[in-house]
Coordinates of C-alpha atoms in Angstrom, one line a residue:
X1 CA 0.9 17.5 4.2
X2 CA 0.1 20.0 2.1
X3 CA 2.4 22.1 0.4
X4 CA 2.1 26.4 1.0
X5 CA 1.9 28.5 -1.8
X6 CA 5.4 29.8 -0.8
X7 CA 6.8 26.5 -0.3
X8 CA 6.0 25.6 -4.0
X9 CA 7.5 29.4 -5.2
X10 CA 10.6 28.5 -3.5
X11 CA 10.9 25.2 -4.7
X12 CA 9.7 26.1 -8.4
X13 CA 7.5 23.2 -8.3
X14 CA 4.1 22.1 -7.3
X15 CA 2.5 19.5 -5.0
X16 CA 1.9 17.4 -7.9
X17 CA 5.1 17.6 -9.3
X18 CA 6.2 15.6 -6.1
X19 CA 5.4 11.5 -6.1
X20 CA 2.1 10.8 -4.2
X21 CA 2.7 10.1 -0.4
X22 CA 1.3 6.4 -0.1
X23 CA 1.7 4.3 3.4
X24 CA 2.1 0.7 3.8
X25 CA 0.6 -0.8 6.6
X26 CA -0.3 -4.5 7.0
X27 CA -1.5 -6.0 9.9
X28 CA -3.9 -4.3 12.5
X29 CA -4.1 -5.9 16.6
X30 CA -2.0 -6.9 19.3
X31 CA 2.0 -6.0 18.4
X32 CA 3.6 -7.8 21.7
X33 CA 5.1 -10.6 19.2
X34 CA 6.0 -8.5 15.9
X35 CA 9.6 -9.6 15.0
X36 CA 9.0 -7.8 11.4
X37 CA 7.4 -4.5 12.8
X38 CA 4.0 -5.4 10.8
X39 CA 1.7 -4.6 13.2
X40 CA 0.0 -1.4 14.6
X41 CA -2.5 -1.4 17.1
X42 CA -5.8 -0.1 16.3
X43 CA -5.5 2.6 19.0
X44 CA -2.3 4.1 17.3
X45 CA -4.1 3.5 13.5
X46 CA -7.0 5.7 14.9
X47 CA -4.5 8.6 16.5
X48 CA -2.5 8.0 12.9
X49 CA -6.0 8.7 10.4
X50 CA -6.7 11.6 13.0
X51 CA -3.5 13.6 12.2
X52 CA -3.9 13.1 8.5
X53 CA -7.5 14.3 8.5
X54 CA -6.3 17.4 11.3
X55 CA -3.8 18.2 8.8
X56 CA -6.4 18.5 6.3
X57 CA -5.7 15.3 4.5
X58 CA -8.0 12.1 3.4
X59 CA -6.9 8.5 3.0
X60 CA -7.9 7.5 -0.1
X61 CA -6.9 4.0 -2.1
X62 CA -4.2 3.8 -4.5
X63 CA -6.6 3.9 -7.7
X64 CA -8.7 6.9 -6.6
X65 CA -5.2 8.6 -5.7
X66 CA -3.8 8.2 -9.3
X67 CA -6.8 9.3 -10.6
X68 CA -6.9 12.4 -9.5
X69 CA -3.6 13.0 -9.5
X70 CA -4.0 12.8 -13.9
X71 CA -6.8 15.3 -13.5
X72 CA -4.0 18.1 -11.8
X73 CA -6.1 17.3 -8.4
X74 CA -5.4 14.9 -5.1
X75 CA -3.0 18.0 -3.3
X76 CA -5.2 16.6 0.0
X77 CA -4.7 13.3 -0.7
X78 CA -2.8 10.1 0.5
X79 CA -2.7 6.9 -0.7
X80 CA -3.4 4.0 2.3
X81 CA -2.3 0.6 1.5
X82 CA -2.5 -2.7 4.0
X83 CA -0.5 -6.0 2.4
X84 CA -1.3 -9.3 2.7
X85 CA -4.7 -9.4 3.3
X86 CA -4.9 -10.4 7.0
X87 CA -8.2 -11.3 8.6
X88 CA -8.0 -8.2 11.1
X89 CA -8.6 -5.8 8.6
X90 CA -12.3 -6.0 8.4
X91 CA -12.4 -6.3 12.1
X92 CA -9.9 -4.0 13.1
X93 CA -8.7 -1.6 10.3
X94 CA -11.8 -1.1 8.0
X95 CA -14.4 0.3 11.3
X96 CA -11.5 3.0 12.0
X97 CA -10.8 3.6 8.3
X98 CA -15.1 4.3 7.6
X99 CA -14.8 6.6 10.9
X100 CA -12.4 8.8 10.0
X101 CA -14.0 9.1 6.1
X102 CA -10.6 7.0 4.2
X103 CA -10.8 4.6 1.9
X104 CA -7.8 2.2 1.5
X105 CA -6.2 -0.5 -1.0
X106 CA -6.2 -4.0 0.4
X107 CA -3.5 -5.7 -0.9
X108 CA -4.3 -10.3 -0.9
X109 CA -3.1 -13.3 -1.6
X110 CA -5.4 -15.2 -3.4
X111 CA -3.2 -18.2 -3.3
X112 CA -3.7 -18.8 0.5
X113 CA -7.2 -17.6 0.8
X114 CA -8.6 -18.2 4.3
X115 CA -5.0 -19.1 5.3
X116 CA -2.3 -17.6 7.2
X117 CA 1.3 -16.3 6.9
X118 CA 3.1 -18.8 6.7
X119 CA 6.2 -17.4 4.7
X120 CA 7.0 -15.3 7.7
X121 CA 9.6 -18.0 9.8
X122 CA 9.6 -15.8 12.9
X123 CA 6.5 -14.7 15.1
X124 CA 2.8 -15.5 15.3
X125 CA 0.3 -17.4 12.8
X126 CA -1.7 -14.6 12.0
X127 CA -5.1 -15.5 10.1
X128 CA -5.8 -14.2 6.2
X129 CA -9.1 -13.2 4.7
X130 CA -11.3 -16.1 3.1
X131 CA -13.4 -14.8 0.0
X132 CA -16.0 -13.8 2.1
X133 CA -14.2 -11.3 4.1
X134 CA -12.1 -10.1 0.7
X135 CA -15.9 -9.4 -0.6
X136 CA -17.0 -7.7 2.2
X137 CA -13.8 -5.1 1.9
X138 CA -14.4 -4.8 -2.1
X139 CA -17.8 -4.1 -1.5
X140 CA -17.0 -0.6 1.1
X141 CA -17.1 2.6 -0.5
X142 CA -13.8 4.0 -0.8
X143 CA -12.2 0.4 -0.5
X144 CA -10.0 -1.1 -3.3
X145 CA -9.1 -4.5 -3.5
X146 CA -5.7 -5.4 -5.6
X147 CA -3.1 -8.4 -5.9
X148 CA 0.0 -9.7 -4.0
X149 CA 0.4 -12.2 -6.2
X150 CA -1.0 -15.6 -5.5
X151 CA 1.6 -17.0 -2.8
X152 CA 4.2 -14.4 -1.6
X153 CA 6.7 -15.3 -3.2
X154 CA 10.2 -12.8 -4.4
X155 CA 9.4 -12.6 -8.0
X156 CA 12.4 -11.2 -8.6
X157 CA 13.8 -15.3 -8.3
X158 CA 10.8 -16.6 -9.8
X159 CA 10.8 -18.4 -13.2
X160 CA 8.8 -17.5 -16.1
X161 CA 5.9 -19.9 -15.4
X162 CA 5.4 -19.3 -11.9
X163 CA 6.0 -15.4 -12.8
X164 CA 3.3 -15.6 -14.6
X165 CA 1.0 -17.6 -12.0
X166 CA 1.8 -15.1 -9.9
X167 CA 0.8 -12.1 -11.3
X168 CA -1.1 -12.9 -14.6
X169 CA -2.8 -15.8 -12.5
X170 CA -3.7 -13.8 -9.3
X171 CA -5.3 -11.0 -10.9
X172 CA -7.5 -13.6 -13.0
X173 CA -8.4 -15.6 -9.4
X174 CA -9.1 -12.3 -7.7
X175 CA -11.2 -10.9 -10.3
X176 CA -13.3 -14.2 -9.6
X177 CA -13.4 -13.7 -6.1
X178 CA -14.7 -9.8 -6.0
X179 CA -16.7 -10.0 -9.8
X180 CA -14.4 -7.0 -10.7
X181 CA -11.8 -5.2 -12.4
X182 CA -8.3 -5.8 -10.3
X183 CA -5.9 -2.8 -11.3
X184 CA -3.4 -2.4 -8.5
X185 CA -0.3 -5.0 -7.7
X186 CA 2.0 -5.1 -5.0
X187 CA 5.2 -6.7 -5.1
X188 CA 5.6 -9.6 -2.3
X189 CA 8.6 -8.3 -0.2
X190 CA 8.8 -5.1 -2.2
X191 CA 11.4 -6.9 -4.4
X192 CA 11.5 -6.2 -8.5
X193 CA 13.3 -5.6 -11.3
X194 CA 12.3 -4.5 -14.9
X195 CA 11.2 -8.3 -16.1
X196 CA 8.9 -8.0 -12.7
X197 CA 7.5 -4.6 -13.7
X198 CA 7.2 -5.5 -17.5
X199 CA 5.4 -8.5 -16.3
X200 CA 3.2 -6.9 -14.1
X201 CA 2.0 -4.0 -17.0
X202 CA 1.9 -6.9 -19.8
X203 CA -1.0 -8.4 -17.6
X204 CA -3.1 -5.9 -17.8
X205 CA -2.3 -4.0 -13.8
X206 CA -3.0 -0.4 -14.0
X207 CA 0.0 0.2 -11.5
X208 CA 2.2 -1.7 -9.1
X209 CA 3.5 -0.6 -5.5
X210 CA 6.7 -1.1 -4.3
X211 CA 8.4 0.2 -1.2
X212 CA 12.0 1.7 -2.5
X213 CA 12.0 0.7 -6.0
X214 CA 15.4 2.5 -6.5
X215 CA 16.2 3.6 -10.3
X216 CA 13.1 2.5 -11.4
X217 CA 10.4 4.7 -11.8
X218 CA 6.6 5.6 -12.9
X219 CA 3.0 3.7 -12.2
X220 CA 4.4 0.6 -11.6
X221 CA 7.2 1.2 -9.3
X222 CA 5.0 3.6 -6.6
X223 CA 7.8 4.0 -3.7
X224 CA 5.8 3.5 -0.3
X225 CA 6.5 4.6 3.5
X226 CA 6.2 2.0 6.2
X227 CA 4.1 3.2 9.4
X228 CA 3.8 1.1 12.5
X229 CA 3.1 1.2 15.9
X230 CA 6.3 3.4 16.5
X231 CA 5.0 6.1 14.2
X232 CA 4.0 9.3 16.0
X233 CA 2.4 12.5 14.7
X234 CA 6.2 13.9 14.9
X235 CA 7.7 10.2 13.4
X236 CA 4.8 10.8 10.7
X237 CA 5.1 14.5 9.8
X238 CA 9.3 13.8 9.7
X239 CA 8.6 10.4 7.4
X240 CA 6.2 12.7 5.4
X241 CA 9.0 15.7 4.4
X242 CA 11.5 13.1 3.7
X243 CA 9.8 11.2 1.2
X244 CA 9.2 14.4 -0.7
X245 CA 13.0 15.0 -0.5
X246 CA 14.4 11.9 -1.6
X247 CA 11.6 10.5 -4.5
X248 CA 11.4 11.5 -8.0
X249 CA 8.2 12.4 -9.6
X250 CA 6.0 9.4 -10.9
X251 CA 5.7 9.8 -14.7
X252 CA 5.9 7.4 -17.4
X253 CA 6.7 4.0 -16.6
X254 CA 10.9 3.6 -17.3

């Protein structure tokens, strides 16, 4: 939402000054068997992109938010994110996302291309992208396509050689599979500590998402809201003014 001139006088800063707004979605269809609350149904994604854009915002993907956010500009902007890569995002998500004129970071797996979640015990086999379908989102406008490592795994108990598979690996395979530049990561689980975060910047990442990356801060440790099926325009305006309350701005990496 944006802030009013009189809001920022009486708060002494600005909109910028406040961390960048960025939702985490993942999955996109039926949401009668979601034990983990990852699924939204298309109807409530399409009511959800409606009150952003009546509110006089734009869903834009992580990179593109960033951006122009270091040129002093983005006030109207918020970042859209979907983990995991499932299949339903090019048939559900991406048709509502073009409608309503947002772009969107897809966050995959390109460890389990083509296959499904299995590191989720509880609930349904849902279906991951295959190469084709991770080309097909890379190649929307608006559409960013960045890494959740190669196998979902908690890096924050992985070893130094499957760390580096993980994130130094997956960019390298993903940058295969789109023929581009992979800047964005986001942390499996939303789990990391600083040897995750220095791992993820020493391989060459432009940023890394988190959800609540408690005392750590800057580009790669971008706090997140989750929205899901529950999430009303109320539920979304109330999840909006609380992030601004309780995150600190995003400045150099600590």
């Amino acid at each position: 939402m944006p802030v009013s001139a009189d809001s920022s006088r009486r708060t002494g800063t600005s909109s910028l000054d406040a961390p960048p707004w960025v939702a985490m979605y993942h999955s996109v269809g039926d949401c009668s068997d979601d034990p983990y609350r990852i699924t939204v149904s298309p109807e409530r994604l399409d009511q959800q992109l409606a009150w952003l854009r009546r509110r006089g915002l734009r869903g834009v993907c992580v990179r593109d938010l960033l951006a122009a956010r270091a040129r002093g500009q983005g006030q109207d902007l918020v970042g859209l994110t979907f983990d995991d890569g499932y299949a339903d995002f090019v048939e559900a998500a991406l048709p509502l996302l073009q409608r309503h004129g947002c772009g969107a970071t897809l966050f995959v797996l390109p460890g389990r291309l083509g296959g499904d979640n299995a590191w989720d015990p509880m609930g349904p086999r849902k279906p991951l992208l295959d190469k084709q379908g991770i080309r097909l989102a890379a190649a929307c406008e608006g559409m960013e396509v960045g890494s959740h490592g190669l196998t979902h795994v908690d890096l924050t108990k992985a070893d130094d050689s499957v760390l580096r598979s993980e994130i130094a690996g997956s960019r390298a395979a993903l940058s295969e599979v789109i023929g581009a530049h992979v800047d964005g990561f986001c942390y499996p689980y939303g789990t990391l500590d600083r040897r995750v975060v220095d791992a993820v910047r020493d391989a060459g990442y432009g940023y890394g998402c988190a959800i609540d990356p408690g005392q750590l801060t800057g580009p790669y440790a971008l706090p997140r809201v989750h929205v899901g099926e529950n999430d009303t325009a109320l539920r979304l305006l109330l999840k909006h003014k609380l992030h601004r309350l309780r995150r600190r701005p995003v400045g150099a990496a600590r």
